[in-house]
Amino acid sequence: MIKLGVNSVLFKDFDFATAARQIALCGYDGVEISAIKGMCEHLELDRWKEQAPELRAIVEENGLEFLSMEVASLDEERLTKAFEAGAEIGIPIINVGPGGKSGDDGDLQQSIETLYRLSKKAETYGVTLCVKAHVGNAIYNTPTTLRAMNEISSKAFGIDMDPSHIYRGNENPEEELARVIERVQHIHIRDCKGRTKGPGDIQNQACGRGDIDLFAYCKAMVDANYSGPVCLEVIGANQHTLADVSIVAAESYGYLNACLKSLGAREANLAQKG
């Protein structure tokens, strides 16, 4: 069964307890906790041991589970702390970006070598390191993703297949998913208007509002027997109200849950939380 979650970065203007409460009210199964330095640190890796009991309690109180953590950075010191925190708190997947620049073979090779080394370290903690193709970065489309897959053999390495980056990179994610699915361990999801560089306003990132064929993408997931987390990741400017961000989360849940239920990948009673 596919589990639905929200990256807490959507609620970056609010504390984690508020984020978790709203995510649960929207109907989600779990949360991806943001540990993105300079953007949203609901999990502060420099003091994760101090935070751990409170974070676990918040998730349990809201009937959620930790599906993943987003660190974004490839900094080894930060990721070592992320692996430690994930192992202790019970967060199985650590998500990062690839870094580097698109079209630079040296950057691509360096990214792959860094991801290989960090994946081997993740193995020792019993967590999985996932990377996604990212517009403008060294791994940015399906061919560069496949190269990383071919060169990184670690069992603790996975792909985080984000359809919005694939779409904005001038590929059709519903067609490309099958080519990488064997290593996909996590899916970030959101919509977008057009094939622009940025994801756009948060309202247009709500699933079903943009131009990506997300129903076809959901069908591709189900056809490939994907059963990992699908986490809404919406990035936007500061100073959105709690209502603004909760509407995006709720609307996206309704869309994704309906799509996946119609495809037999969600049980009907999961829509009735609380």
Tab-separated table of C-alpha atoms in Angstrom:
chain	number	residue	atom	x	y	z
A	1	MET	CA	0.000	0.000	0.000
A	2	ILE	CA	1.258	3.444	-0.923
A	3	LYS	CA	1.523	5.813	2.048
A	4	LEU	CA	0.905	9.539	1.642
A	5	GLY	CA	2.813	12.200	3.550
A	6	VAL	CA	3.766	15.877	3.545
A	7	ASN	CA	7.203	17.404	3.739
A	8	SER	CA	6.967	19.748	6.722
A	9	VAL	CA	8.770	22.460	4.708
A	10	LEU	CA	5.282	23.491	3.527
A	11	PHE	CA	4.690	24.601	7.136
A	12	LYS	CA	8.070	26.329	7.549
A	13	ASP	CA	6.467	29.416	9.107
A	14	PHE	CA	5.025	27.258	11.924
A	15	ASP	CA	6.394	24.888	14.527
A	16	PHE	CA	6.473	21.137	13.993
A	17	ALA	CA	3.568	20.453	16.360
A	18	THR	CA	1.339	22.747	14.277
A	19	ALA	CA	2.568	21.151	11.051
A	20	ALA	CA	1.890	17.626	12.285
A	21	ARG	CA	-1.591	18.525	13.521
A	22	GLN	CA	-2.590	20.037	10.178
A	23	ILE	CA	-1.045	17.175	8.196
A	24	ALA	CA	-3.037	14.669	10.250
A	25	LEU	CA	-6.264	16.666	9.884
A	26	CYS	CA	-5.817	16.590	6.109
A	27	GLY	CA	-5.813	12.780	6.222
A	28	TYR	CA	-2.179	11.906	5.575
A	29	ASP	CA	-0.482	8.783	6.914
A	30	GLY	CA	2.819	10.388	7.781
A	31	VAL	CA	5.301	13.217	7.533
A	32	GLU	CA	8.621	13.939	5.922
A	33	ILE	CA	10.417	16.113	8.431
A	34	SER	CA	12.406	19.013	7.021
A	35	ALA	CA	16.025	19.433	8.110
A	36	ILE	CA	16.954	21.879	5.342
A	37	LYS	CA	19.458	24.378	6.701
A	38	GLY	CA	18.556	27.949	5.847
A	39	MET	CA	15.021	27.068	4.778
A	40	CYS	CA	13.230	24.932	7.355
A	41	GLU	CA	14.740	23.010	10.253
A	42	HIS	CA	11.907	21.328	12.102
A	43	LEU	CA	14.639	18.794	12.829
A	44	GLU	CA	17.816	20.624	13.870
A	45	LEU	CA	20.570	18.135	13.205
A	46	ASP	CA	22.986	19.888	15.551
A	47	ARG	CA	20.677	19.099	18.483
A	48	TRP	CA	18.662	16.133	17.258
A	49	LYS	CA	19.204	14.135	20.463
A	50	GLU	CA	17.582	16.904	22.467
A	51	GLN	CA	14.642	17.112	20.049
A	52	ALA	CA	14.066	13.399	19.481
A	53	PRO	CA	11.640	12.629	22.369
A	54	GLU	CA	9.426	15.614	21.558
A	55	LEU	CA	9.353	14.895	17.826
A	56	ARG	CA	8.433	11.247	18.398
A	57	ALA	CA	5.684	12.290	20.808
A	58	ILE	CA	4.205	14.808	18.367
A	59	VAL	CA	4.045	12.268	15.572
A	60	GLU	CA	2.505	9.596	17.804
A	61	GLU	CA	-0.067	11.995	19.280
A	62	ASN	CA	-1.292	12.828	15.787
A	63	GLY	CA	-1.489	9.236	14.580
A	64	LEU	CA	1.247	9.789	12.013
A	65	GLU	CA	4.547	8.116	11.249
A	66	PHE	CA	7.898	9.384	10.061
A	67	LEU	CA	8.171	8.495	6.380
A	68	SER	CA	11.362	10.368	5.543
A	69	MET	CA	13.639	13.328	6.244
A	70	GLU	CA	14.855	15.948	3.776
A	71	VAL	CA	18.353	17.298	4.333
A	72	ALA	CA	18.990	18.433	0.723
A	73	SER	CA	22.724	19.051	1.351
A	74	LEU	CA	25.502	16.573	0.519
A	75	ASP	CA	27.615	17.831	3.422
A	76	GLU	CA	28.996	14.683	5.020
A	77	GLU	CA	29.025	16.047	8.560
A	78	ARG	CA	25.341	17.013	8.373
A	79	LEU	CA	24.379	13.755	6.714
A	80	THR	CA	26.196	11.695	9.323
A	81	LYS	CA	24.055	13.412	11.956
A	82	ALA	CA	20.990	12.785	9.772
A	83	PHE	CA	21.819	9.084	9.567
A	84	GLU	CA	22.269	8.941	13.345
A	85	ALA	CA	18.987	10.761	13.917
A	86	GLY	CA	17.128	8.637	11.400
A	87	ALA	CA	18.359	5.416	12.976
A	88	GLU	CA	17.437	6.547	16.505
A	89	ILE	CA	14.105	8.283	15.815
A	90	GLY	CA	12.905	5.770	13.239
A	91	ILE	CA	13.118	7.773	9.999
A	92	PRO	CA	14.000	5.255	7.280
A	93	ILE	CA	14.782	7.504	4.305
A	94	ILE	CA	17.073	10.534	4.049
A	95	ASN	CA	16.509	12.695	0.938
A	96	VAL	CA	19.144	14.881	-0.704
A	97	GLY	CA	19.750	16.777	-3.908
A	98	PRO	CA	22.608	15.883	-6.274
A	99	GLY	CA	24.442	19.221	-6.312
A	100	GLY	CA	26.620	20.315	-9.204
A	101	LYS	CA	25.598	21.840	-12.534
A	102	SER	CA	23.660	20.353	-15.421
A	103	GLY	CA	25.722	19.411	-18.454
A	104	ASP	CA	29.036	19.313	-16.574
A	105	ASP	CA	30.379	15.751	-16.734
A	106	GLY	CA	32.931	16.446	-14.019
A	107	ASP	CA	30.201	17.644	-11.667
A	108	LEU	CA	28.105	14.591	-12.497
A	109	GLN	CA	30.962	12.220	-11.738
A	110	GLN	CA	31.737	14.018	-8.484
A	111	SER	CA	28.074	13.864	-7.460
A	112	ILE	CA	27.940	10.135	-8.163
A	113	GLU	CA	31.151	9.466	-6.242
A	114	THR	CA	29.887	11.505	-3.271
A	115	LEU	CA	26.538	9.706	-3.291
A	116	TYR	CA	28.301	6.338	-3.445
A	117	ARG	CA	30.463	7.160	-0.426
A	118	LEU	CA	27.541	8.534	1.569
A	119	SER	CA	25.339	5.558	0.676
A	120	LYS	CA	27.950	3.183	2.039
A	121	LYS	CA	27.895	5.194	5.270
A	122	ALA	CA	24.074	5.114	5.328
A	123	GLU	CA	24.261	1.309	5.150
A	124	THR	CA	26.035	1.222	8.500
A	125	TYR	CA	23.126	3.075	10.134
A	126	GLY	CA	20.396	0.998	8.511
A	127	VAL	CA	18.840	3.937	6.624
A	128	THR	CA	18.441	4.672	2.911
A	129	LEU	CA	19.894	7.704	1.144
A	130	CYS	CA	17.749	8.887	-1.763
A	131	VAL	CA	18.575	11.465	-4.421
A	132	LYS	CA	16.310	13.091	-6.974
A	133	ALA	CA	16.918	14.527	-10.401
A	134	HIS	CA	16.837	18.285	-9.877
A	135	VAL	CA	16.500	21.022	-12.481
A	136	GLY	CA	19.874	22.732	-12.953
A	137	ASN	CA	21.882	20.162	-10.957
A	138	ALA	CA	24.307	17.491	-12.130
A	139	ILE	CA	21.636	14.767	-11.999
A	140	TYR	CA	18.715	16.465	-13.708
A	141	ASN	CA	16.956	13.992	-16.026
A	142	THR	CA	16.449	10.303	-16.682
A	143	PRO	CA	19.776	9.622	-18.457
A	144	THR	CA	21.809	11.160	-15.620
A	145	THR	CA	19.651	9.321	-13.062
A	146	LEU	CA	20.327	6.036	-14.856
A	147	ARG	CA	24.052	6.724	-14.805
A	148	ALA	CA	23.931	7.192	-11.042
A	149	MET	CA	21.901	3.999	-10.669
A	150	ASN	CA	24.414	2.056	-12.758
A	151	GLU	CA	27.434	3.331	-10.830
A	152	ILE	CA	26.088	3.185	-7.263
A	153	SER	CA	25.578	-0.391	-6.184
A	154	SER	CA	24.940	0.218	-2.484
A	155	LYS	CA	21.742	-1.328	-1.168
A	156	ALA	CA	21.275	1.856	0.881
A	157	PHE	CA	21.016	4.041	-2.248
A	158	GLY	CA	17.676	4.892	-3.807
A	159	ILE	CA	16.009	7.291	-6.209
A	160	ASP	CA	13.521	9.929	-5.090
A	161	MET	CA	11.502	10.383	-8.291
A	162	ASP	CA	9.988	13.876	-8.303
A	163	PRO	CA	7.698	14.314	-11.344
A	164	SER	CA	7.831	18.111	-11.208
A	165	HIS	CA	11.586	18.226	-11.829
A	166	ILE	CA	11.325	15.634	-14.596
A	167	TYR	CA	8.473	17.581	-16.211
A	168	ARG	CA	10.298	20.896	-15.924
A	169	GLY	CA	13.333	19.181	-17.468
A	170	ASN	CA	11.252	18.563	-20.625
A	171	GLU	CA	10.521	14.887	-19.989
A	172	ASN	CA	7.165	13.271	-19.248
A	173	PRO	CA	7.389	11.713	-15.780
A	174	GLU	CA	4.594	9.197	-16.360
A	175	GLU	CA	6.730	7.717	-19.161
A	176	GLU	CA	10.109	7.979	-17.435
A	177	LEU	CA	9.159	6.389	-14.107
A	178	ALA	CA	9.307	2.848	-15.509
A	179	ARG	CA	12.937	3.360	-16.527
A	180	VAL	CA	14.101	4.073	-12.962
A	181	ILE	CA	11.473	2.322	-10.829
A	182	GLU	CA	13.731	-0.574	-9.814
A	183	ARG	CA	15.660	1.800	-7.521
A	184	VAL	CA	12.865	4.201	-6.553
A	185	GLN	CA	12.484	4.221	-2.760
A	186	HIS	CA	10.707	7.557	-2.320
A	187	ILE	CA	8.578	9.984	-4.322
A	188	HIS	CA	8.356	13.721	-3.825
A	189	ILE	CA	5.253	15.020	-5.556
A	190	ARG	CA	3.722	18.340	-6.529
A	191	ASP	CA	2.213	19.934	-9.631
A	192	CYS	CA	3.355	22.946	-11.672
A	193	LYS	CA	2.227	25.250	-14.429
A	194	GLY	CA	4.430	24.983	-17.500
A	195	ARG	CA	8.000	23.769	-17.858
A	196	THR	CA	9.552	26.703	-16.043
A	197	LYS	CA	12.732	26.737	-13.965
A	198	GLY	CA	10.955	27.245	-10.649
A	199	PRO	CA	7.957	25.394	-9.202
A	200	GLY	CA	5.739	28.503	-9.089
A	201	ASP	CA	3.245	29.736	-6.520
A	202	ILE	CA	2.288	27.269	-3.803
A	203	GLN	CA	-1.342	27.210	-4.993
A	204	ASN	CA	-0.243	25.934	-8.416
A	205	GLN	CA	1.901	23.256	-6.780
A	206	ALA	CA	-1.216	21.643	-5.304
A	207	CYS	CA	-1.697	18.281	-6.986
A	208	GLY	CA	-4.252	18.510	-9.777
A	209	ARG	CA	-3.912	22.251	-10.404
A	210	GLY	CA	-0.998	22.200	-12.821
A	211	ASP	CA	-0.041	20.703	-16.159
A	212	ILE	CA	1.569	17.421	-15.099
A	213	ASP	CA	-0.490	14.302	-15.828
A	214	LEU	CA	-0.357	13.171	-12.217
A	215	PHE	CA	-3.108	10.594	-12.652
A	216	ALA	CA	-0.990	8.894	-15.332
A	217	TYR	CA	2.001	9.175	-12.995
A	218	CYS	CA	0.023	7.521	-10.192
A	219	LYS	CA	-1.008	4.772	-12.623
A	220	ALA	CA	2.634	4.257	-13.584
A	221	MET	CA	3.476	3.883	-9.872
A	222	VAL	CA	0.738	1.313	-9.361
A	223	ASP	CA	1.517	-0.575	-12.578
A	224	ALA	CA	5.119	-0.905	-11.373
A	225	ASN	CA	3.975	-2.147	-7.932
A	226	TYR	CA	5.567	0.783	-6.120
A	227	SER	CA	4.729	0.659	-2.426
A	228	GLY	CA	6.929	3.322	-0.827
A	229	PRO	CA	6.148	6.800	0.493
A	230	VAL	CA	4.671	9.561	-1.667
A	231	CYS	CA	5.306	12.903	0.053
A	232	LEU	CA	3.949	16.262	-1.028
A	233	GLU	CA	6.855	18.701	-1.248
A	234	VAL	CA	5.744	22.295	-1.789
A	235	ILE	CA	8.314	25.084	-1.725
A	236	GLY	CA	7.309	28.733	-1.597
A	237	ALA	CA	7.993	32.179	-0.246
A	238	ASN	CA	7.610	33.003	3.437
A	239	GLN	CA	4.600	34.470	5.186
A	240	HIS	CA	1.813	32.226	4.009
A	241	THR	CA	-1.021	31.841	6.498
A	242	LEU	CA	-1.784	28.519	8.140
A	243	ALA	CA	-4.960	28.407	6.056
A	244	ASP	CA	-2.963	28.945	2.832
A	245	VAL	CA	-0.633	26.021	3.387
A	246	SER	CA	-3.290	23.744	4.875
A	247	ILE	CA	-5.478	24.235	1.796
A	248	VAL	CA	-2.603	23.131	-0.456
A	249	ALA	CA	-2.021	20.055	1.716
A	250	ALA	CA	-5.714	19.144	1.922
A	251	GLU	CA	-6.399	19.663	-1.773
A	252	SER	CA	-3.387	17.553	-2.713
A	253	TYR	CA	-4.420	14.765	-0.345
A	254	GLY	CA	-7.888	14.659	-1.837
A	255	TYR	CA	-6.508	14.446	-5.361
A	256	LEU	CA	-3.812	11.847	-4.660
A	257	ASN	CA	-5.978	9.700	-2.416
A	258	ALA	CA	-8.780	9.639	-5.003
A	259	CYS	CA	-6.360	8.738	-7.798
A	260	LEU	CA	-4.718	5.962	-5.824
A	261	LYS	CA	-8.012	4.590	-4.481
A	262	SER	CA	-9.371	4.351	-8.021
A	263	LEU	CA	-6.223	2.435	-8.971
A	264	GLY	CA	-6.544	0.048	-6.013
A	265	ALA	CA	-3.455	1.352	-4.208
A	266	ARG	CA	-5.232	2.880	-1.204
A	267	GLU	CA	-7.869	1.328	1.026
A	268	ALA	CA	-11.125	3.222	1.205
A	269	ASN	CA	-11.095	3.424	5.004
A	270	LEU	CA	-7.745	5.237	5.032
A	271	ALA	CA	-9.573	8.384	4.034
A	272	GLN	CA	-11.415	8.297	7.383
A	273	LYS	CA	-8.777	9.325	9.934
A	274	GLY	CA	-9.515	10.238	13.499
